[in-house]
PDB file of C-alpha atoms in Angstrom:
ATOM      1  CA  MET A 217     118.703 105.737  92.738  1.00  0.00           C
ATOM      2  CA  ALA A 218     117.261 108.290  95.107  1.00  0.00           C
ATOM      3  CA  SER A 219     114.185 107.591  97.183  1.00  0.00           C
ATOM      4  CA  PHE A 220     112.599 109.449 100.053  1.00  0.00           C
ATOM      5  CA  GLY A 221     113.088 106.225 101.964  1.00  0.00           C
ATOM      6  CA  SER A 222     110.814 103.420 102.985  1.00  0.00           C
ATOM      7  CA  GLY A 223     110.704 100.705 105.546  1.00  0.00           C
ATOM      8  CA  GLY A 224     108.401  97.840 106.381  1.00  0.00           C
ATOM      9  CA  ARG A 225     105.881  96.870 103.719  1.00  0.00           C
ATOM     10  CA  ALA A 226     106.692  99.909 101.581  1.00  0.00           C
ATOM     11  CA  ARG A 227     110.260  98.667 101.266  1.00  0.00           C
ATOM     12  CA  VAL A 228     108.977  95.916  98.946  1.00  0.00           C
ATOM     13  CA  ALA A 229     108.548  98.446  96.121  1.00  0.00           C
ATOM     14  CA  LEU A 230     112.170  99.557  96.433  1.00  0.00           C
ATOM     15  CA  ASP A 231     113.311  95.933  96.447  1.00  0.00           C
ATOM     16  CA  ILE A 232     111.451  95.327  93.167  1.00  0.00           C
ATOM     17  CA  VAL A 233     113.168  98.346  91.603  1.00  0.00           C
ATOM     18  CA  ALA A 234     116.548  97.128  92.872  1.00  0.00           C
ATOM     19  CA  GLN A 235     116.014  93.656  91.379  1.00  0.00           C
ATOM     20  CA  ALA A 236     114.981  95.075  87.997  1.00  0.00           C
ATOM     21  CA  LEU A 237     117.932  97.469  87.997  1.00  0.00           C
ATOM     22  CA  ALA A 238     120.365  94.659  88.843  1.00  0.00           C
ATOM     23  CA  ARG A 239     119.369  92.882  85.623  1.00  0.00           C
ATOM     24  CA  HIS A 240     120.615  95.840  83.554  1.00  0.00           C
ATOM     25  CA  VAL A 241     123.280  97.707  85.538  1.00  0.00           C
ATOM     26  CA  PRO A 242     126.261  96.184  87.337  1.00  0.00           C
ATOM     27  CA  PRO A 243     126.155  96.588  91.121  1.00  0.00           C
ATOM     28  CA  SER A 244     129.467  98.482  91.035  1.00  0.00           C
ATOM     29  CA  ALA A 245     127.754 101.236  89.000  1.00  0.00           C
ATOM     30  CA  THR A 246     124.649 101.503  91.184  1.00  0.00           C
ATOM     31  CA  PHE A 247     124.495 103.728  94.250  1.00  0.00           C
ATOM     32  CA  TRP A 248     121.430 104.122  96.473  1.00  0.00           C
ATOM     33  CA  CYS A 249     120.683 107.095  98.673  1.00  0.00           C
ATOM     34  CA  CYS A 250     117.857 108.403 100.771  1.00  0.00           C
ATOM     35  CA  THR A 251     116.576 111.972 100.429  1.00  0.00           C
ATOM     36  CA  SER A 252     115.183 112.057 103.973  1.00  0.00           C
ATOM     37  CA  ARG A 253     117.890 112.439 106.614  1.00  0.00           C
ATOM     38  CA  GLN A 254     115.740 110.799 109.262  1.00  0.00           C
ATOM     39  CA  LEU A 255     114.939 107.818 107.046  1.00  0.00           C
ATOM     40  CA  ALA A 256     118.573 107.639 105.940  1.00  0.00           C
ATOM     41  CA  ARG A 257     119.515 107.009 109.577  1.00  0.00           C
ATOM     42  CA  THR A 258     116.765 104.397 109.882  1.00  0.00           C
ATOM     43  CA  THR A 259     117.584 102.573 106.638  1.00  0.00           C
ATOM     44  CA  GLY A 260     121.343 102.935 106.855  1.00  0.00           C
ATOM     45  CA  LEU A 261     121.450 104.470 103.373  1.00  0.00           C
ATOM     46  CA  PRO A 262     123.647 107.520 102.826  1.00  0.00           C
ATOM     47  CA  GLY A 263     122.198 110.922 102.047  1.00  0.00           C
ATOM     48  CA  VAL A 264     122.448 112.635  98.667  1.00  0.00           C
ATOM     49  CA  SER A 265     125.632 114.629  99.408  1.00  0.00           C
ATOM     50  CA  GLU A 266     127.380 111.549 100.787  1.00  0.00           C
ATOM     51  CA  ILE A 267     126.456 109.448  97.768  1.00  0.00           C
ATOM     52  CA  MET A 268     127.703 112.118  95.332  1.00  0.00           C
ATOM     53  CA  ALA A 269     131.077 112.021  97.097  1.00  0.00           C
ATOM     54  CA  GLN A 270     131.098 108.188  96.930  1.00  0.00           C
ATOM     55  CA  VAL A 271     130.357 108.267  93.191  1.00  0.00           C
ATOM     56  CA  ALA A 272     133.260 110.670  92.597  1.00  0.00           C
ATOM     57  CA  ARG A 273     135.619 108.590  94.783  1.00  0.00           C
ATOM     58  CA  ALA A 274     134.658 105.497  92.772  1.00  0.00           C
ATOM     59  CA  GLY A 275     136.143 107.216  89.714  1.00  0.00           C
ATOM     60  CA  PHE A 276     132.972 108.178  87.876  1.00  0.00           C
ATOM     61  CA  ASP A 277     132.850 111.527  86.079  1.00  0.00           C
ATOM     62  CA  ARG A 278     129.117 111.378  85.296  1.00  0.00           C
ATOM     63  CA  ALA A 279     126.109 110.363  87.367  1.00  0.00           C
ATOM     64  CA  LEU A 280     122.447 109.929  86.568  1.00  0.00           C
ATOM     65  CA  VAL A 281     120.297 110.394  89.648  1.00  0.00           C
ATOM     66  CA  GLN A 282     116.962 108.670  89.131  1.00  0.00           C
ATOM     67  CA  PRO A 283     114.456 109.867  91.713  1.00  0.00           C
ATOM     68  CA  LEU A 284     111.789 107.395  92.741  1.00  0.00           C
ATOM     69  CA  HIS A 285     109.329 110.205  93.449  1.00  0.00           C
ATOM     70  CA  VAL A 286     105.860 110.085  91.894  1.00  0.00           C
ATOM     71  CA  PHE A 287     105.294 113.812  91.236  1.00  0.00           C
ATOM     72  CA  PRO A 288     107.853 116.571  90.571  1.00  0.00           C
ATOM     73  CA  GLY A 289     107.033 118.414  93.782  1.00  0.00           C
ATOM     74  CA  SER A 290     109.064 120.212  96.409  1.00  0.00           C
ATOM     75  CA  GLU A 291     110.904 117.039  97.514  1.00  0.00           C
ATOM     76  CA  TYR A 292     112.000 116.470  93.907  1.00  0.00           C
ATOM     77  CA  GLU A 293     113.218 120.069  93.634  1.00  0.00           C
ATOM     78  CA  GLN A 294     115.138 119.719  96.899  1.00  0.00           C
ATOM     79  CA  LEU A 295     116.772 116.561  95.547  1.00  0.00           C
ATOM     80  CA  ALA A 296     117.751 118.311  92.312  1.00  0.00           C
ATOM     81  CA  GLY A 297     119.308 121.095  94.379  1.00  0.00           C
ATOM     82  CA  LEU A 298     121.327 118.597  96.420  1.00  0.00           C
ATOM     83  CA  CYS A 299     122.656 116.834  93.330  1.00  0.00           C
ATOM     84  CA  ARG A 300     125.477 119.241  92.719  1.00  0.00           C
ATOM     85  CA  GLY A 301     128.319 116.785  92.886  1.00  0.00           C
ATOM     86  CA  PRO A 302     131.960 117.476  93.660  1.00  0.00           C
ATOM     87  CA  ALA A 303     134.055 119.263  91.040  1.00  0.00           C
ATOM     88  CA  GLY A 304     134.521 117.068  88.001  1.00  0.00           C
ATOM     89  CA  LEU A 305     131.288 115.105  88.486  1.00  0.00           C
ATOM     90  CA  ARG A 306     128.545 115.889  85.967  1.00  0.00           C
ATOM     91  CA  VAL A 307     125.133 115.056  87.440  1.00  0.00           C
ATOM     92  CA  ILE A 308     121.867 114.656  85.539  1.00  0.00           C
ATOM     93  CA  VAL A 309     118.620 114.307  87.498  1.00  0.00           C
ATOM     94  CA  GLY A 310     115.997 112.059  85.882  1.00  0.00           C
ATOM     95  CA  GLU A 311     112.253 112.603  85.764  1.00  0.00           C
ATOM     96  CA  THR A 312     109.644 111.450  88.244  1.00  0.00           C
ATOM     97  CA  LEU A 313     107.048 108.774  87.510  1.00  0.00           C
ATOM     98  CA  LEU A 314     104.406 111.344  86.525  1.00  0.00           C
ATOM     99  CA  HIS A 315     106.659 114.090  85.169  1.00  0.00           C
ATOM    100  CA  ARG A 316     104.892 114.332  81.790  1.00  0.00           C
ATOM    101  CA  PRO A 317     101.215 114.210  80.775  1.00  0.00           C
ATOM    102  CA  GLN A 318     101.616 110.941  78.847  1.00  0.00           C
ATOM    103  CA  TYR A 319     103.133 109.348  81.963  1.00  0.00           C
ATOM    104  CA  VAL A 320      99.994 110.302  83.903  1.00  0.00           C
ATOM    105  CA  ARG A 321      97.778 108.555  81.343  1.00  0.00           C
ATOM    106  CA  GLU A 322     100.034 105.476  81.344  1.00  0.00           C
ATOM    107  CA  ALA A 323      99.902 105.296  85.147  1.00  0.00           C
ATOM    108  CA  LEU A 324      96.115 105.722  85.145  1.00  0.00           C
ATOM    109  CA  ALA A 325      95.815 102.799  82.719  1.00  0.00           C
ATOM    110  CA  VAL A 326      97.514 100.654  85.366  1.00  0.00           C
ATOM    111  CA  VAL A 327      95.796 102.136  88.431  1.00  0.00           C
ATOM    112  CA  GLU A 328      92.307 101.913  86.919  1.00  0.00           C
ATOM    113  CA  ARG A 329      92.507  98.134  87.287  1.00  0.00           C
ATOM    114  CA  ASP A 330      92.051  98.723  91.025  1.00  0.00           C
ATOM    115  CA  PHE A 331      88.996 100.965  90.613  1.00  0.00           C
ATOM    116  CA  LEU A 332      85.639  99.645  91.724  1.00  0.00           C
ATOM    117  CA  PRO A 333      83.341  99.290  88.703  1.00  0.00           C
ATOM    118  CA  PRO A 334      80.660 102.028  88.454  1.00  0.00           C
ATOM    119  CA  ASP A 335      77.939  99.615  89.576  1.00  0.00           C
ATOM    120  CA  GLN A 336      79.851  98.743  92.771  1.00  0.00           C
ATOM    121  CA  GLY A 337      81.065 102.051  94.123  1.00  0.00           C
ATOM    122  CA  CYS A 338      83.000 105.263  93.908  1.00  0.00           C
ATOM    123  CA  ASN A 339      86.793 105.600  93.932  1.00  0.00           C
ATOM    124  CA  LEU A 340      88.922 108.249  95.575  1.00  0.00           C
ATOM    125  CA  LEU A 341      92.417 108.538  94.134  1.00  0.00           C
ATOM    126  CA  ALA A 342      94.774 109.758  96.876  1.00  0.00           C
ATOM    127  CA  LEU A 343      97.431 112.192  95.674  1.00  0.00           C
ATOM    128  CA  HIS A 344     100.445 113.206  97.748  1.00  0.00           C
ATOM    129  CA  GLY A 345      99.742 116.929  97.554  1.00  0.00           C
ATOM    130  CA  CYS A 346     101.902 119.913  98.383  1.00  0.00           C
ATOM    131  CA  ARG A 347     101.586 122.231 101.372  1.00  0.00           C
ATOM    132  CA  LEU A 348     103.172 125.099  99.463  1.00  0.00           C
ATOM    133  CA  ARG A 349     100.268 126.973  97.889  1.00  0.00           C
ATOM    134  CA  GLU A 350     102.347 128.644  95.187  1.00  0.00           C
ATOM    135  CA  HIS A 351     104.261 125.523  94.095  1.00  0.00           C
ATOM    136  CA  PRO A 352     103.798 124.670  90.387  1.00  0.00           C
ATOM    137  CA  VAL A 353     103.140 120.992  91.163  1.00  0.00           C
ATOM    138  CA  ASN A 354      99.719 122.032  92.485  1.00  0.00           C
ATOM    139  CA  ASP A 355      98.695 122.715  88.877  1.00  0.00           C
ATOM    140  CA  MET A 356      99.599 119.125  88.130  1.00  0.00           C
ATOM    141  CA  TYR A 357      97.545 117.797  91.043  1.00  0.00           C
ATOM    142  CA  LEU A 358      94.552 119.856  89.929  1.00  0.00           C
ATOM    143  CA  GLY A 359      95.075 118.624  86.369  1.00  0.00           C
ATOM    144  CA  VAL A 360      95.121 114.988  87.478  1.00  0.00           C
ATOM    145  CA  ALA A 361      91.956 115.563  89.515  1.00  0.00           C
ATOM    146  CA  ARG A 362      90.249 117.096  86.481  1.00  0.00           C
ATOM    147  CA  LEU A 363      91.496 114.331  84.187  1.00  0.00           C
ATOM    148  CA  VAL A 364      90.175 111.494  86.365  1.00  0.00           C
ATOM    149  CA  ALA A 365      86.844 113.293  86.842  1.00  0.00           C
ATOM    150  CA  ASP A 366      86.539 113.680  83.058  1.00  0.00           C
ATOM    151  CA  LEU A 367      87.632 110.122  82.237  1.00  0.00           C
ATOM    152  CA  TYR A 368      85.820 108.211  84.962  1.00  0.00           C
ATOM    153  CA  PRO A 369      82.325 109.181  86.143  1.00  0.00           C
ATOM    154  CA  HIS A 370      82.837 107.426  89.488  1.00  0.00           C
ATOM    155  CA  VAL A 371      86.399 108.529  90.347  1.00  0.00           C
ATOM    156  CA  LEU A 372      87.623 111.643  92.151  1.00  0.00           C
ATOM    157  CA  ALA A 373      91.088 112.657  93.328  1.00  0.00           C
ATOM    158  CA  ALA A 374      92.151 114.446  96.506  1.00  0.00           C
ATOM    159  CA  GLY A 375      95.508 115.515  97.876  1.00  0.00           C
ATOM    160  CA  ILE A 376      96.611 114.392 101.312  1.00  0.00           C
ATOM    161  CA  GLU A 377      98.171 117.854 101.598  1.00  0.00           C
ATOM    162  CA  GLY A 378      97.298 120.932  99.578  1.00  0.00           C
ATOM    163  CA  VAL A 379      94.917 120.830  96.620  1.00  0.00           C
ATOM    164  CA  PRO A 380      92.503 119.427  95.720  1.00  0.00           C
ATOM    165  CA  ASP A 381      91.587 119.020  99.357  1.00  0.00           C
ATOM    166  CA  PHE A 382      89.112 116.567 100.824  1.00  0.00           C
ATOM    167  CA  GLN A 383      86.480 119.227 101.523  1.00  0.00           C
ATOM    168  CA  ALA A 384      86.409 120.206  97.832  1.00  0.00           C
ATOM    169  CA  VAL A 385      86.219 116.579  96.747  1.00  0.00           C
ATOM    170  CA  SER A 386      83.480 115.848  99.297  1.00  0.00           C
ATOM    171  CA  ALA A 387      81.463 118.784  97.915  1.00  0.00           C
ATOM    172  CA  ALA A 388      82.024 117.484  94.372  1.00  0.00           C
ATOM    173  CA  MET A 389      80.731 114.057  95.423  1.00  0.00           C
ATOM    174  CA  VAL A 390      77.533 115.668  96.691  1.00  0.00           C
ATOM    175  CA  ARG A 391      77.229 117.971  93.655  1.00  0.00           C
ATOM    176  CA  ARG A 392      77.712 115.095  91.180  1.00  0.00           C
ATOM    177  CA  GLY A 393      75.284 112.876  93.084  1.00  0.00           C
ATOM    178  CA  LEU A 394      77.962 110.325  93.935  1.00  0.00           C
ATOM    179  CA  ALA A 395      77.403 110.588  97.695  1.00  0.00           C
ATOM    180  CA  ALA A 396      73.753 109.589  97.281  1.00  0.00           C
ATOM    181  CA  GLN A 397      74.444 106.976  94.600  1.00  0.00           C
ATOM    182  CA  TYR A 398      77.287 105.079  96.263  1.00  0.00           C
ATOM    183  CA  ARG A 399      77.607 103.652  99.750  1.00  0.00           C
ATOM    184  CA  ARG A 400      81.012 102.168  99.039  1.00  0.00           C
ATOM    185  CA  VAL A 401      84.147 104.232  98.376  1.00  0.00           C
ATOM    186  CA  ARG A 402      87.519 102.700  97.560  1.00  0.00           C
ATOM    187  CA  LEU A 403      90.648 104.654  98.407  1.00  0.00           C
ATOM    188  CA  VAL A 404      93.238 104.095  95.673  1.00  0.00           C
TER     189      VAL A 404
END
């Protein structure tokens, strides 16, 4: 399992994944690593290269690396590039949470439970975003923004980095009359 790395309250999500995984995979066949070198030092987890070497030393000839990333962005691509294991180790990199369009709809069905109802306010779905203008994941972020705008009259999406940016979403709120209609905005 490969995660960017989390500490504090965010660590709870990784603990839930670890508990669910333990019900199906023996601990001797599960290896955790951190894709961020800085967070690897903080968490004590090994990095991707180190974990690939550990997997090979443990006698495995195949490894499935399951990223815990949400979108297939630049961090996911970097992880896939690092997953070239030692000679004799065949590595397959799994998909992200929102790798396919149907996964996006499934996730929205869960997330929409946290949306304010239309009579109570507007919702702003926060997307990770990507600083790299030419990265293909930006098409996905724009697609998610369009999808939520089409599905929910009181929901918009903005990237923390990249597109769609907050200025564009703010202008859309004014253009769609949401800024005048709602005094309450929930960040989801």
